[in-house]
CSV table of C-alpha atoms in Angstrom, one decimal:
chain,number,residue,atom,x,y,z
A,120,UNK,CA,104.7,123.5,42.7
A,121,UNK,CA,102.7,120.3,43.6
A,122,UNK,CA,101.6,121.7,47.0
A,123,UNK,CA,100.6,125.0,45.4
A,124,UNK,CA,98.6,123.0,42.8
A,125,UNK,CA,97.0,120.9,45.6
A,126,UNK,CA,96.0,124.0,47.4
A,127,UNK,CA,94.6,125.6,44.3
A,128,UNK,CA,92.7,122.5,43.4
A,129,UNK,CA,91.4,122.2,47.1
A,130,UNK,CA,90.2,125.8,47.1
A,131,UNK,CA,88.5,125.4,43.6
A,132,UNK,CA,86.7,122.1,44.9
A,133,UNK,CA,85.6,123.9,48.0
A,134,UNK,CA,84.2,126.7,45.9
A,135,UNK,CA,82.0,124.2,43.9
A,136,UNK,CA,80.8,122.3,46.9
A,137,UNK,CA,79.9,125.6,48.8
A,138,UNK,CA,77.6,126.4,45.6
A,139,UNK,CA,76.0,122.9,45.6
A,140,UNK,CA,75.5,123.0,49.5
A,141,UNK,CA,74.0,126.4,49.4
A,142,UNK,CA,71.3,124.9,47.2
A,143,UNK,CA,71.1,121.5,48.7
A,144,UNK,CA,71.2,122.1,52.4
A,145,UNK,CA,69.9,124.3,55.2
A,146,UNK,CA,72.9,124.0,57.8
A,147,UNK,CA,72.9,124.5,61.5
A,148,UNK,CA,76.3,124.9,62.6
A,149,UNK,CA,77.3,125.0,66.3
A,150,UNK,CA,80.7,125.8,67.8
A,151,UNK,CA,82.5,126.8,64.5
A,152,UNK,CA,84.3,129.3,66.8
A,153,UNK,CA,86.0,126.3,68.7
A,154,UNK,CA,88.4,126.0,65.5
A,155,UNK,CA,91.6,127.6,66.5
A,156,UNK,CA,92.6,130.1,63.8
A,157,UNK,CA,96.2,128.6,63.7
A,158,UNK,CA,98.4,125.8,65.0
A,159,UNK,CA,98.1,122.1,64.4
A,160,UNK,CA,94.9,120.5,65.0
A,161,UNK,CA,92.9,117.2,64.4
A,162,UNK,CA,89.3,117.2,63.5
A,163,UNK,CA,87.8,113.9,64.5
A,164,UNK,CA,84.2,113.4,63.1
A,165,UNK,CA,81.7,110.7,62.8
A,166,UNK,CA,81.2,109.7,59.0
A,167,UNK,CA,77.7,108.9,57.6
A,168,UNK,CA,78.1,109.9,54.0
A,169,UNK,CA,80.8,110.4,51.2
A,170,UNK,CA,79.5,114.2,51.5
A,171,UNK,CA,80.7,114.7,54.9
A,172,UNK,CA,84.3,115.7,54.0
A,173,UNK,CA,83.3,118.4,51.6
A,174,UNK,CA,80.8,119.6,53.9
A,175,UNK,CA,83.4,120.2,56.7
A,176,UNK,CA,85.8,121.5,54.1
A,177,UNK,CA,83.2,124.2,53.2
A,178,UNK,CA,82.3,125.2,56.8
A,179,UNK,CA,85.9,125.2,58.3
A,180,UNK,CA,87.9,128.4,57.0
A,181,UNK,CA,91.2,126.6,57.4
A,182,UNK,CA,92.3,124.0,54.7
A,183,UNK,CA,91.8,120.4,55.9
A,184,UNK,CA,94.1,117.5,54.9
A,185,UNK,CA,92.2,114.4,55.2
A,186,UNK,CA,93.1,110.8,55.8
A,187,UNK,CA,91.1,108.3,53.6
A,188,UNK,CA,91.2,104.6,53.0
A,189,UNK,CA,93.3,103.7,50.0
A,190,UNK,CA,90.4,102.1,48.3
A,191,UNK,CA,88.9,105.5,47.4
A,192,UNK,CA,91.7,106.0,44.9
A,193,UNK,CA,90.3,103.2,42.9
A,194,UNK,CA,86.8,104.6,42.6
A,195,UNK,CA,85.9,105.2,38.9
A,196,UNK,CA,86.4,108.9,37.7
A,197,UNK,CA,86.6,110.5,41.1
A,198,UNK,CA,89.4,108.3,42.4
A,199,UNK,CA,92.3,110.4,41.2
A,200,UNK,CA,90.6,113.6,42.6
A,201,UNK,CA,91.7,112.4,46.2
A,202,UNK,CA,95.2,112.8,45.4
A,203,UNK,CA,94.7,116.2,43.6
A,204,UNK,CA,93.0,117.5,46.9
A,205,UNK,CA,95.7,116.4,49.0
A,206,UNK,CA,94.1,113.3,50.8
A,207,UNK,CA,96.4,110.9,52.7
A,208,UNK,CA,95.9,107.3,51.6
A,209,UNK,CA,95.6,104.8,54.4
A,210,UNK,CA,96.1,101.0,54.3
A,211,UNK,CA,93.4,100.0,56.8
A,212,UNK,CA,94.0,97.3,59.2
A,213,UNK,CA,97.7,97.2,59.2
A,214,UNK,CA,100.4,99.5,60.5
A,215,UNK,CA,100.7,101.9,57.8
A,216,UNK,CA,103.8,103.8,58.8
A,217,UNK,CA,104.0,105.9,55.6
A,218,UNK,CA,100.5,107.1,56.2
A,219,UNK,CA,101.4,108.0,60.0
A,220,UNK,CA,104.5,109.8,59.0
A,221,UNK,CA,102.5,111.8,56.4
A,222,UNK,CA,99.9,112.8,59.1
A,223,UNK,CA,102.7,113.9,61.6
A,224,UNK,CA,104.2,115.8,58.8
A,225,UNK,CA,100.9,117.6,58.3
A,226,UNK,CA,100.7,118.6,62.1
A,227,UNK,CA,104.3,119.7,62.2
A,228,UNK,CA,103.3,122.1,59.5
A,229,UNK,CA,100.7,123.5,61.7
A,230,UNK,CA,97.9,122.3,59.6
A,231,UNK,CA,94.5,120.6,60.2
A,232,UNK,CA,94.3,117.0,59.9
A,233,UNK,CA,90.8,115.6,59.2
A,234,UNK,CA,90.1,112.0,60.5
A,235,UNK,CA,87.1,109.9,60.7
A,236,UNK,CA,87.8,107.3,63.5
A,237,UNK,CA,85.2,104.8,62.5
A,238,UNK,CA,87.6,104.1,59.6
A,239,UNK,CA,84.6,104.2,57.1
A,240,UNK,CA,81.3,105.4,56.3
A,241,UNK,CA,78.6,104.0,58.4
A,242,UNK,CA,75.9,104.5,55.8
A,243,UNK,CA,73.5,104.9,58.6
A,244,UNK,CA,73.0,107.2,61.7
A,245,UNK,CA,74.4,104.8,64.2
A,246,UNK,CA,78.0,105.5,65.3
A,247,UNK,CA,80.6,102.8,64.6
A,248,UNK,CA,83.2,101.5,67.1
A,249,UNK,CA,86.2,103.8,66.7
A,250,UNK,CA,89.7,102.6,65.3
A,251,UNK,CA,93.0,103.4,67.1
A,252,UNK,CA,94.7,105.7,64.4
A,253,UNK,CA,93.4,109.0,65.6
A,254,UNK,CA,94.4,108.2,69.2
A,255,UNK,CA,97.7,107.1,68.2
A,256,UNK,CA,98.6,110.2,66.1
A,257,UNK,CA,97.1,112.6,68.9
A,258,UNK,CA,99.2,110.8,71.6
A,259,UNK,CA,102.4,110.9,69.5
A,260,UNK,CA,102.1,114.6,68.5
A,261,UNK,CA,100.2,116.1,71.6
A,262,UNK,CA,98.1,118.3,69.4
A,263,UNK,CA,94.6,119.3,70.4
A,264,UNK,CA,91.5,117.4,69.1
A,265,UNK,CA,88.2,119.0,68.0
A,266,UNK,CA,85.4,116.5,68.1
A,267,UNK,CA,82.8,117.0,65.2
A,268,UNK,CA,79.3,115.5,65.2
A,269,UNK,CA,77.5,115.5,61.8
A,270,UNK,CA,73.7,114.5,61.6
A,271,UNK,CA,71.3,114.8,58.6
A,272,UNK,CA,73.4,113.2,55.9
A,273,UNK,CA,72.3,109.7,56.3
A,274,UNK,CA,70.4,108.6,53.3
A,275,UNK,CA,71.7,111.2,51.0
A,276,UNK,CA,72.4,110.2,47.5
A,277,UNK,CA,73.8,111.9,44.5
A,278,UNK,CA,72.2,113.1,42.2
A,279,UNK,CA,68.7,112.2,43.5
A,280,UNK,CA,69.1,114.0,46.9
A,281,UNK,CA,70.1,117.3,45.1
A,282,UNK,CA,66.5,117.7,44.2
A,283,UNK,CA,65.3,118.0,47.8
A,284,UNK,CA,66.2,120.2,50.6
A,285,UNK,CA,68.4,118.4,53.3
A,286,UNK,CA,68.7,119.7,56.8
A,287,UNK,CA,72.1,119.2,58.2
A,288,UNK,CA,73.6,120.0,61.7
A,289,UNK,CA,77.3,120.2,62.4
A,290,UNK,CA,78.6,120.5,66.0
A,291,UNK,CA,82.3,121.5,66.7
A,292,UNK,CA,83.3,120.7,70.4
A,293,UNK,CA,85.8,122.5,72.3
A,294,UNK,CA,89.5,121.4,71.6
A,295,UNK,CA,90.8,118.9,74.0
A,296,UNK,CA,94.3,116.9,74.6
A,297,UNK,CA,95.0,113.4,75.3
A,298,UNK,CA,97.1,112.6,78.3
A,299,UNK,CA,100.8,113.5,77.9
A,300,UNK,CA,104.0,111.8,79.2
A,301,UNK,CA,102.3,108.5,79.5
A,302,UNK,CA,103.9,105.3,78.0
A,303,UNK,CA,102.2,104.5,74.5
A,304,UNK,CA,100.7,101.1,74.8
A,305,UNK,CA,97.5,99.2,73.7
A,306,UNK,CA,95.6,99.9,76.8
A,307,UNK,CA,96.2,103.7,76.6
A,308,UNK,CA,95.4,103.8,73.0
A,309,UNK,CA,92.1,102.0,73.6
A,310,UNK,CA,91.3,104.3,76.5
A,311,UNK,CA,92.0,107.4,74.3
A,312,UNK,CA,90.0,106.1,71.4
A,313,UNK,CA,87.0,105.6,73.6
A,314,UNK,CA,87.5,109.2,74.9
A,315,UNK,CA,87.5,110.6,71.5
A,316,UNK,CA,84.3,108.7,70.3
A,317,UNK,CA,82.5,109.5,73.3
A,318,UNK,CA,83.4,113.4,72.7
A,319,UNK,CA,81.9,112.9,69.2
A,320,UNK,CA,78.9,110.8,70.4
A,321,UNK,CA,77.8,113.2,73.3
A,322,UNK,CA,77.3,115.9,70.6
A,323,UNK,CA,75.1,113.8,68.3
A,324,UNK,CA,71.4,113.1,68.5
A,325,UNK,CA,70.5,110.1,70.6
A,326,UNK,CA,69.7,108.1,67.4
A,327,UNK,CA,73.2,108.6,66.0
A,328,UNK,CA,75.2,107.6,69.0
A,329,UNK,CA,75.0,103.7,68.0
A,330,UNK,CA,77.9,101.8,69.7
A,331,UNK,CA,78.3,104.7,72.3
A,332,UNK,CA,74.7,105.1,73.3
A,333,UNK,CA,75.1,103.5,76.6
A,334,UNK,CA,78.4,105.1,77.4
A,335,UNK,CA,77.1,108.5,76.9
A,336,UNK,CA,73.8,107.7,78.9
A,337,UNK,CA,76.0,106.3,81.6
A,338,UNK,CA,78.1,109.5,81.6
A,339,UNK,CA,75.0,111.7,81.8
A,340,UNK,CA,73.6,109.8,84.6
A,341,UNK,CA,76.8,110.1,86.7
A,342,UNK,CA,77.1,113.8,85.9
A,343,UNK,CA,73.4,114.3,87.0
A,344,UNK,CA,74.1,112.2,90.3
A,345,UNK,CA,77.2,114.4,91.0
A,346,UNK,CA,75.4,117.6,90.6
A,347,UNK,CA,72.7,116.3,93.0
A,348,UNK,CA,75.4,115.4,95.5
A,349,UNK,CA,77.1,118.8,95.1
A,350,UNK,CA,73.6,120.6,96.0
A,351,UNK,CA,72.9,118.4,98.8
A,352,UNK,CA,76.2,119.0,100.3
A,353,UNK,CA,76.0,122.7,99.7
């Protein structure tokens, strides 16, 4: 009954936000077809504004179970709603095994797990450094990751911003998997965290890439040099 209530409340909230976003935004959506119609999946997105989760919930046809910092539950008035919608509370900066098990349970049930690897809202366009949680869960479960890049929500504040049109762009990348059958250690987790963040950053406008701007630029330079070498050798 609790799960049914969660699904019903999620769908109700999604309907409300669909109406709000229809009035408030003009959306450009790229790559929505990259979301598999079934099976376990991690959505890994940058996080600029508190409206990013409902924006993705409205766009993605499947229900998203989000992981969110436990401090959200203490927010006046709206705090209890996170539990009703089905968010998984996470104690940041510590080994939260309960949150890890809950996330893996979501994926075992072939659901979509929504994660923001930065660990919090950046509040500005620049992408912050990624935390290891997303990589750890993906490595432990072997499920595919779809990188998501959101731009345009920086500076949005409710209710003031509801009275002006906001242009938002959301890009869904192709699913990818992290290396399998490798020993889980700090070095591998760091390597995979960087991979996830770069997959997000490369789909963002340059001014949104923040901590990963140089890494994306270096990758683009290497790719261009490789293409030149291939043409010359051909």
